[in-house]
Structure formats: structure tokens, C-alpha cells
mmCIF file of C-alpha atoms and ligand atoms in Angstrom:
data_model
loop_
_atom_site.group_PDB
_atom_site.id
_atom_site.type_symbol
_atom_site.label_atom_id
_atom_site.label_comp_id
_atom_site.label_asym_id
_atom_site.label_seq_id
_atom_site.Cartn_x
_atom_site.Cartn_y
_atom_site.Cartn_z
ATOM 1 C CA PHE A 1021 25.248 -8.280 75.481
ATOM 2 C CA GLN A 1022 21.535 -8.140 74.700
ATOM 3 C CA PRO A 1023 21.350 -7.101 71.003
ATOM 4 C CA LYS A 1024 23.726 -9.870 69.972
ATOM 5 C CA LYS A 1025 21.709 -12.461 71.914
ATOM 6 C CA GLN A 1026 18.508 -11.351 70.183
ATOM 7 C CA THR A 1027 20.200 -11.616 66.823
ATOM 8 C CA MET A 1028 21.364 -15.126 67.604
ATOM 9 C CA GLU A 1029 17.897 -16.192 68.760
ATOM 10 C CA ARG A 1030 16.357 -14.834 65.604
ATOM 11 C CA ALA A 1031 18.952 -16.533 63.454
ATOM 12 C CA ARG A 1032 18.146 -19.857 65.121
ATOM 13 C CA GLY A 1033 14.392 -19.273 65.225
ATOM 14 C CA PRO A 1034 11.754 -21.275 63.393
ATOM 15 C CA THR A 1035 11.562 -18.848 60.465
ATOM 16 C CA SER A 1036 15.187 -19.256 59.485
ATOM 17 C CA LEU A 1037 14.963 -23.028 59.984
ATOM 18 C CA ALA A 1038 11.794 -23.147 57.865
ATOM 19 C CA ARG A 1039 13.571 -21.224 55.136
ATOM 20 C CA PHE A 1040 16.622 -23.466 55.417
ATOM 21 C CA TRP A 1041 14.495 -26.592 54.959
ATOM 22 C CA GLY A 1042 12.489 -25.054 52.129
ATOM 23 C CA ALA A 1043 9.172 -24.781 53.985
ATOM 24 C CA GLN A 1044 6.414 -23.002 52.091
ATOM 25 C CA MET A 1045 5.753 -19.354 52.641
ATOM 26 C CA VAL A 1046 2.922 -17.687 50.778
ATOM 27 C CA GLU A 1047 4.148 -16.921 47.273
ATOM 28 C CA LEU A 1048 3.263 -14.423 44.565
ATOM 29 C CA PRO A 1049 1.948 -16.570 41.686
ATOM 30 C CA THR A 1050 2.949 -15.762 38.127
ATOM 31 C CA LEU A 1051 0.261 -14.255 35.902
ATOM 32 C CA PRO A 1052 -1.432 -16.918 33.719
ATOM 33 C CA TYR A 1053 -0.835 -14.742 30.600
ATOM 34 C CA ALA A 1054 1.393 -11.922 29.398
ATOM 35 C CA ALA A 1055 0.772 -8.576 31.112
ATOM 36 C CA SER A 1056 -0.430 -7.162 27.774
ATOM 37 C CA ALA A 1057 -2.866 -10.036 27.056
ATOM 38 C CA LEU A 1058 -5.932 -8.242 28.464
ATOM 39 C CA ASN A 1059 -5.171 -4.885 26.874
ATOM 40 C CA ARG A 1060 -8.597 -4.530 25.291
ATOM 41 C CA VAL A 1061 -9.756 -3.765 28.849
ATOM 42 C CA LEU A 1062 -6.666 -3.500 31.094
ATOM 43 C CA SER A 1063 -3.288 -2.203 29.932
ATOM 44 C CA ALA A 1064 0.021 -3.944 30.584
ATOM 45 C CA GLN A 1065 0.965 -1.038 32.853
ATOM 46 C CA THR A 1066 -2.121 -1.608 35.002
ATOM 47 C CA MET A 1067 -1.498 -5.357 35.136
ATOM 48 C CA ARG A 1068 2.179 -4.966 36.067
ATOM 49 C CA LEU A 1069 1.405 -2.487 38.846
ATOM 50 C CA HIS A 1070 -1.550 -4.506 40.097
ATOM 51 C CA HIS A 1071 0.324 -7.806 40.181
ATOM 52 C CA GLY A 1072 3.900 -6.720 40.847
ATOM 53 C CA ARG A 1073 3.192 -3.966 43.394
ATOM 54 C CA HIS A 1074 -0.254 -4.417 44.958
ATOM 55 C CA HIS A 1075 -0.533 -8.215 45.076
ATOM 56 C CA ALA A 1076 3.159 -8.536 45.937
ATOM 57 C CA LYS A 1077 2.728 -6.128 48.859
ATOM 58 C CA TYR A 1078 -0.127 -8.183 50.356
ATOM 59 C CA VAL A 1079 1.937 -11.382 50.015
ATOM 60 C CA ALA A 1080 4.959 -9.784 51.701
ATOM 61 C CA ALA A 1081 2.761 -8.494 54.544
ATOM 62 C CA VAL A 1082 1.260 -11.965 55.130
ATOM 63 C CA ASN A 1083 4.705 -13.544 55.310
ATOM 64 C CA GLN A 1084 5.975 -10.848 57.637
ATOM 65 C CA MET A 1085 2.923 -11.093 59.936
ATOM 66 C CA THR A 1086 2.917 -14.894 60.110
ATOM 67 C CA ALA A 1087 6.671 -15.240 60.744
ATOM 68 C CA ARG A 1088 7.263 -17.134 64.012
ATOM 69 C CA THR A 1089 3.552 -17.955 64.426
ATOM 70 C CA GLU A 1090 1.929 -21.386 64.268
ATOM 71 C CA VAL A 1091 0.621 -20.678 60.725
ATOM 72 C CA GLN A 1092 3.876 -19.483 59.161
ATOM 73 C CA ASP A 1093 4.042 -22.537 56.866
ATOM 74 C CA SER A 1094 0.288 -23.024 56.407
ATOM 75 C CA PRO A 1095 -1.718 -22.712 53.178
ATOM 76 C CA LEU A 1096 -3.205 -19.248 52.702
ATOM 77 C CA GLU A 1097 -6.766 -20.549 53.256
ATOM 78 C CA GLU A 1098 -5.757 -21.788 56.730
ATOM 79 C CA ILE A 1099 -4.029 -18.484 57.491
ATOM 80 C CA ILE A 1100 -7.294 -16.677 56.651
ATOM 81 C CA SER A 1101 -9.328 -18.941 58.965
ATOM 82 C CA TRP A 1102 -6.719 -18.605 61.724
ATOM 83 C CA ALA A 1103 -6.668 -14.803 61.426
ATOM 84 C CA ARG A 1104 -10.475 -14.723 61.617
ATOM 85 C CA ASP A 1105 -10.521 -16.995 64.694
ATOM 86 C CA HIS A 1106 -7.803 -14.960 66.424
ATOM 87 C CA ARG A 1107 -9.326 -11.583 65.466
ATOM 88 C CA ALA A 1108 -6.060 -10.625 63.749
ATOM 89 C CA GLY A 1109 -7.560 -7.873 61.594
ATOM 90 C CA GLY A 1110 -4.386 -6.744 59.832
ATOM 91 C CA LEU A 1111 -3.406 -10.269 58.879
ATOM 92 C CA LEU A 1112 -6.955 -11.113 57.810
ATOM 93 C CA ALA A 1113 -7.050 -8.076 55.509
ATOM 94 C CA ASN A 1114 -3.703 -8.816 53.855
ATOM 95 C CA ALA A 1115 -4.357 -12.557 53.568
ATOM 96 C CA GLY A 1116 -7.821 -11.927 52.116
ATOM 97 C CA GLN A 1117 -6.366 -9.503 49.582
ATOM 98 C CA ALA A 1118 -3.587 -11.947 48.623
ATOM 99 C CA TRP A 1119 -6.124 -14.749 48.071
ATOM 100 C CA ASN A 1120 -8.595 -12.562 46.154
ATOM 101 C CA HIS A 1121 -5.880 -11.407 43.747
ATOM 102 C CA GLY A 1122 -4.714 -14.981 43.119
ATOM 103 C CA PHE A 1123 -8.324 -15.841 42.276
ATOM 104 C CA LEU A 1124 -8.694 -12.668 40.210
ATOM 105 C CA TRP A 1125 -5.852 -13.486 37.783
ATOM 106 C CA ASN A 1126 -7.627 -16.769 36.940
ATOM 107 C CA SER A 1127 -10.990 -15.020 36.624
ATOM 108 C CA MET A 1128 -9.663 -13.169 33.574
ATOM 109 C CA THR A 1129 -8.491 -14.420 30.184
ATOM 110 C CA PRO A 1130 -7.889 -13.096 26.673
ATOM 111 C CA HIS A 1131 -10.204 -15.954 25.449
ATOM 112 C CA SER A 1132 -13.451 -15.124 27.183
ATOM 113 C CA GLY A 1133 -16.227 -16.964 25.316
ATOM 114 C CA GLU A 1134 -19.588 -17.780 26.877
ATOM 115 C CA PRO A 1135 -20.743 -19.905 29.806
ATOM 116 C CA ASP A 1136 -21.402 -23.481 28.734
ATOM 117 C CA GLY A 1137 -22.594 -26.872 29.964
ATOM 118 C CA ALA A 1138 -23.912 -27.318 33.515
ATOM 119 C CA LEU A 1139 -22.957 -23.749 34.397
ATOM 120 C CA ALA A 1140 -25.098 -22.330 31.585
ATOM 121 C CA VAL A 1141 -28.049 -24.461 32.780
ATOM 122 C CA ALA A 1142 -27.566 -23.223 36.361
ATOM 123 C CA ILE A 1143 -27.398 -19.599 35.190
ATOM 124 C CA GLY A 1144 -30.707 -20.094 33.364
ATOM 125 C CA ARG A 1145 -32.276 -21.620 36.473
ATOM 126 C CA SER A 1146 -31.075 -18.864 38.840
ATOM 127 C CA PHE A 1147 -31.248 -15.754 36.657
ATOM 128 C CA GLY A 1148 -33.350 -16.662 33.630
ATOM 129 C CA SER A 1149 -30.562 -15.933 31.146
ATOM 130 C CA VAL A 1150 -26.873 -15.037 30.810
ATOM 131 C CA SER A 1151 -27.974 -11.532 29.886
ATOM 132 C CA ALA A 1152 -29.885 -11.200 33.182
ATOM 133 C CA LEU A 1153 -26.806 -12.381 35.096
ATOM 134 C CA ARG A 1154 -24.735 -9.794 33.215
ATOM 135 C CA ASP A 1155 -27.196 -7.065 34.256
ATOM 136 C CA ALA A 1156 -27.033 -8.205 37.898
ATOM 137 C CA PHE A 1157 -23.212 -8.198 37.807
ATOM 138 C CA LEU A 1158 -23.000 -4.710 36.267
ATOM 139 C CA LYS A 1159 -25.591 -3.303 38.671
ATOM 140 C CA ALA A 1160 -23.968 -4.801 41.803
ATOM 141 C CA GLY A 1161 -20.459 -3.738 40.751
ATOM 142 C CA ALA A 1162 -21.462 -0.183 39.857
ATOM 143 C CA ALA A 1163 -23.596 0.278 43.001
ATOM 144 C CA HIS A 1164 -20.942 -1.032 45.430
ATOM 145 C CA PHE A 1165 -19.717 1.902 47.535
ATOM 146 C CA GLY A 1166 -15.938 2.228 47.857
ATOM 147 C CA SER A 1167 -13.378 -0.555 47.494
ATOM 148 C CA GLY A 1168 -14.237 -4.227 47.306
ATOM 149 C CA TRP A 1169 -14.997 -7.156 45.063
ATOM 150 C CA VAL A 1170 -17.938 -8.383 43.003
ATOM 151 C CA TRP A 1171 -18.347 -12.166 42.861
ATOM 152 C CA ARG A 1172 -20.324 -14.798 41.058
ATOM 153 C CA ALA A 1173 -20.707 -17.614 43.563
ATOM 154 C CA THR A 1174 -22.735 -20.723 44.288
ATOM 155 C CA ASP A 1175 -23.934 -22.631 47.334
ATOM 156 C CA GLY A 1176 -23.925 -25.786 45.205
ATOM 157 C CA VAL A 1177 -27.514 -25.296 44.074
ATOM 158 C CA ARG A 1178 -28.168 -21.705 43.108
ATOM 159 C CA LEU A 1179 -25.906 -19.029 41.663
ATOM 160 C CA GLU A 1180 -25.708 -15.515 42.994
ATOM 161 C CA VAL A 1181 -23.969 -12.198 42.485
ATOM 162 C CA CYS A 1182 -22.618 -10.614 45.660
ATOM 163 C CA THR A 1183 -20.059 -8.043 46.717
ATOM 164 C CA THR A 1184 -17.594 -7.917 49.602
ATOM 165 C CA HIS A 1185 -16.106 -4.759 51.092
ATOM 166 C CA ASP A 1186 -12.382 -3.977 51.153
ATOM 167 C CA ALA A 1187 -10.542 -7.287 51.750
ATOM 168 C CA GLY A 1188 -13.688 -9.397 52.257
ATOM 169 C CA THR A 1189 -13.163 -12.827 50.727
ATOM 170 C CA LEU A 1190 -15.043 -16.007 49.794
ATOM 171 C CA ALA A 1191 -11.827 -18.028 50.201
ATOM 172 C CA THR A 1192 -13.325 -20.058 53.017
ATOM 173 C CA GLY A 1193 -16.916 -20.889 53.895
ATOM 174 C CA ALA A 1194 -19.894 -22.572 52.285
ATOM 175 C CA GLU A 1195 -20.221 -20.263 49.291
ATOM 176 C CA LEU A 1196 -17.899 -21.279 46.497
ATOM 177 C CA PRO A 1197 -16.696 -18.443 44.235
ATOM 178 C CA LEU A 1198 -16.851 -18.880 40.453
ATOM 179 C CA LEU A 1199 -15.370 -15.555 39.305
ATOM 180 C CA VAL A 1200 -14.318 -12.311 40.929
ATOM 181 C CA CYS A 1201 -13.775 -8.790 39.618
ATOM 182 C CA ASP A 1202 -11.692 -6.242 41.549
ATOM 183 C CA LEU A 1203 -13.564 -3.013 42.415
ATOM 184 C CA TRP A 1204 -10.574 -1.237 43.980
ATOM 185 C CA GLU A 1205 -9.590 1.813 41.963
ATOM 186 C CA HIS A 1206 -6.029 0.459 41.573
ATOM 187 C CA ALA A 1207 -7.565 -2.253 39.350
ATOM 188 C CA TYR A 1208 -8.837 0.094 36.637
ATOM 189 C CA TYR A 1209 -8.125 3.782 37.253
ATOM 190 C CA LEU A 1210 -5.139 4.132 34.889
ATOM 191 C CA ASP A 1211 -7.256 2.823 31.995
ATOM 192 C CA HIS A 1212 -10.826 3.861 32.836
ATOM 193 C CA LEU A 1213 -10.410 6.753 35.308
ATOM 194 C CA ASN A 1214 -13.662 7.024 37.289
ATOM 195 C CA ASP A 1215 -15.735 5.067 34.738
ATOM 196 C CA ARG A 1216 -16.258 1.933 36.813
ATOM 197 C CA SER A 1217 -19.289 0.916 34.720
ATOM 198 C CA GLY A 1218 -17.204 1.031 31.519
ATOM 199 C CA TYR A 1219 -14.541 -1.134 33.176
ATOM 200 C CA LEU A 1220 -17.148 -3.642 34.397
ATOM 201 C CA THR A 1221 -18.824 -3.825 30.989
ATOM 202 C CA GLY A 1222 -15.491 -4.467 29.224
ATOM 203 C CA TRP A 1223 -14.541 -6.975 31.908
ATOM 204 C CA TRP A 1224 -17.726 -8.999 31.451
ATOM 205 C CA ASP A 1225 -17.893 -8.774 27.654
ATOM 206 C CA MET A 1226 -14.212 -9.376 26.836
ATOM 207 C CA ILE A 1227 -12.099 -10.947 29.609
ATOM 208 C CA ALA A 1228 -14.306 -12.985 32.005
ATOM 209 C CA ASN A 1229 -12.845 -16.518 32.209
ATOM 210 C CA TRP A 1230 -15.823 -18.888 31.773
ATOM 211 C CA ASP A 1231 -13.564 -21.960 31.571
ATOM 212 C CA PHE A 1232 -12.346 -21.241 35.093
ATOM 213 C CA ALA A 1233 -15.889 -20.505 36.334
ATOM 214 C CA GLU A 1234 -17.078 -23.848 34.926
ATOM 215 C CA ALA A 1235 -14.237 -25.741 36.611
ATOM 216 C CA GLN A 1236 -15.166 -24.120 39.915
ATOM 217 C CA PHE A 1237 -18.840 -24.932 39.348
ATOM 218 C CA ARG A 1238 -18.014 -28.587 38.604
ATOM 219 C CA ALA A 1239 -16.094 -28.646 41.911
ATOM 220 C CA ALA A 1240 -19.188 -27.304 43.689
ATOM 221 C CA LEU A 1241 -21.135 -30.251 42.226
ATOM 222 C CA GLY A 1242 -18.490 -32.704 43.456
ATOM 223 C CA GLY A 1243 -16.653 -33.110 40.135
ATOM 224 C CA GLY A 1244 -13.091 -32.149 40.966
ATOM 225 C CA LEU A 1245 -11.371 -29.897 43.466
ATOM 226 C CA ARG A 1246 -11.996 -26.217 43.999
ATOM 227 C CA TRP A 1247 -9.099 -23.892 43.249
ATOM 228 C CA THR A 1248 -6.762 -23.140 46.126
ATOM 229 C CA TYR A 1249 -4.191 -20.357 46.300
ATOM 230 C CA ALA A 1250 -1.267 -22.775 46.087
ATOM 231 C CA ASP A 1251 -2.585 -24.029 42.718
ATOM 232 C CA GLY A 1252 -1.520 -20.709 41.166
ATOM 233 C CA PRO A 1253 -2.286 -20.052 37.493
ATOM 234 C CA TYR A 1254 -5.211 -22.033 36.025
ATOM 235 C CA PRO A 1255 -4.400 -23.313 32.507
ATOM 236 C CA GLN A 1256 -5.560 -20.837 29.886
ATOM 237 C CA PRO A 1257 -7.578 -22.005 26.879
ATOM 238 C CA LEU A 1258 -5.777 -21.825 23.547
ATOM 239 C CA GLY A 1259 -8.128 -19.788 21.363
ATOM 240 C CA THR A 1260 -6.414 -20.159 17.990
ATOM 241 C CA ARG A 1261 -3.833 -22.267 16.183
ATOM 242 C CA GLN A 1262 -1.483 -19.321 16.579
ATOM 243 C CA ASP A 1263 -1.978 -19.487 20.381
ATOM 244 C CA PHE A 1264 -1.211 -23.205 20.301
ATOM 245 C CA GLU A 1265 1.941 -22.718 18.259
ATOM 246 C CA GLY A 1266 2.947 -19.869 20.564
ATOM 247 C CA ALA A 1267 2.474 -22.103 23.612
ATOM 248 C CA ILE A 1268 4.614 -24.863 22.092
ATOM 249 C CA ALA A 1269 7.327 -22.333 21.219
ATOM 250 C CA HIS A 1270 7.113 -20.985 24.758
ATOM 251 C CA VAL A 1271 7.608 -24.442 26.283
ATOM 252 C CA ASN A 1272 10.521 -25.148 23.956
ATOM 253 C CA LYS A 1273 12.112 -21.841 24.892
ATOM 254 C CA ALA A 1274 11.543 -22.444 28.623
ATOM 255 C CA LEU A 1275 13.493 -25.676 28.349
ATOM 256 C CA VAL A 1276 16.635 -23.772 27.434
ATOM 257 C CA ASP A 1277 16.044 -20.208 28.779
ATOM 258 C CA PRO A 1278 14.549 -18.841 31.994
ATOM 259 C CA PRO A 1279 10.878 -17.781 31.572
ATOM 260 C CA GLU A 1280 10.147 -14.146 30.705
ATOM 261 C CA PRO A 1281 9.021 -12.023 33.680
ATOM 262 C CA ASP A 1282 5.458 -11.527 32.392
ATOM 263 C CA SER A 1283 4.694 -15.030 31.206
ATOM 264 C CA VAL A 1284 3.920 -18.422 32.662
HETATM 265 FE FE1 FE B 2785 -6.548 -5.267 43.377
#
């Protein structure tokens, strides 16, 4: 009786065993902040849809496509390399999108600030000034045709601004990403309609996460490890005493209650 046999084989297959033994599948990370934390530029509604629907869909697709393959329990970076080597276009697109969104959540923060330290020196060397880098970012993001991503990246010496189309990713390879901004319309359309330049300007001026960019840049110089997808949320800076007290209250609450859906 063929259907029953297939069911039994599937039930005994590597995927169910991997799940039984708690092997890692690719997960949807929590946001590093409340969904409303970036509302000067991106509303809570946008963030919830973007994270809970779009990113979640890419993660589910990766897990479905890698089930019963040799990379089903591999880190997302290895899945991306494997998909590229095996010309698995659908998997590569979904895995690239999953990785880029994980990196995106850490590229944003309610406590933006300014580039500092070695990163600020490198920006001066490569662009002349932070203002010139800002101009390059806004120009590249606004000029990019269709969906994609605009990155600040480094080869370990110089910094650059570049864009990738659709699901193109800097997850693997020699160039190390510092920050990324999502150019897909799902990232901003509810809040900014077709005003991509207004979205990019707000993004740069109010929510770019320079702490995260500096940590990535230090990794490029050999001081620490670059972010990987499994690392999930990068710790957010605490901008004020109120933030600090809120964080302590949050930890205390988490010790007795389950975390809220939109928070760390
Ligand atoms: Fe997106």
C-alpha cells in the first residue's frame, strides 16, 4: 500500500529525526527592539509586517527547501554558499533574503548617533567626510532600479557604498557588510509611499545603527568576529537612564513572565 509506505518513510526520515534531536533549522530571530521603536521613520505596522510576514516567509521557505538535503541543519551562511555552488536559484534567493533581513534588523536602532573611532577615520579616508558618505548612500539608494539592498561595506582597507539586486547578499565573500538598508517597497511603502528618497534620508539621519557598523568594522580589522545569522539580535545601546531602567525592568519581568511578542 504505497501511500502508507511513503508516510512511514517520511516519518522516519532525517528531518523528523533532526527535529526529534533538536537539530538547528534556520530560525526567525526576534527584533532587537519593540516594533514601535523606529516609528520616527518606520511604523510598528510596517515593522510587524516586514518581520512577521516577509522575513518569516523567507525563513519558512529555506527550511522547506533544505529539508532532507545535506544542508538541512547547516548555518544559513553555508546554505547560501551551497545553493550558489549547486545553482539552486530558489533556495539562494530565499536564503539571501533571510540573511539580509537578519542583518537589516541590527542595522537599525532608535539610538542612531554618529560613526566613531576607527570607523570614522576610515570614512574620512575613503569618502572625505561622513557627509560625503551620506550623499553617496542617498544617491545609490535612490538611483537603484527596482528591488534590492544598499550596503556600506569594506574589504578591510577601504569603505564603499554598493547595491545588490533582489535577493543579492554580502553574507559570504571577501566584502564585509557594515550596514544594510532594504530597498524593497515592502520595507517603506506603508509609511513613505513612493518617496524612497525621504525614507532613505530618515533612515540615515535617525535610525542607522553605527554601534553595529563599528563592531563589524572592528571584525574586518581582526578585532572580534563578524556577525552571523545565528547570532540574532545585536545588543542595542541604552541611550538614556530611562532606557537602562526599562531594560532592567524588562529582564526582571522576563524572569517571571514570557517575553512580549515584539520585544527581545
Ligand atoms: Fe524586506
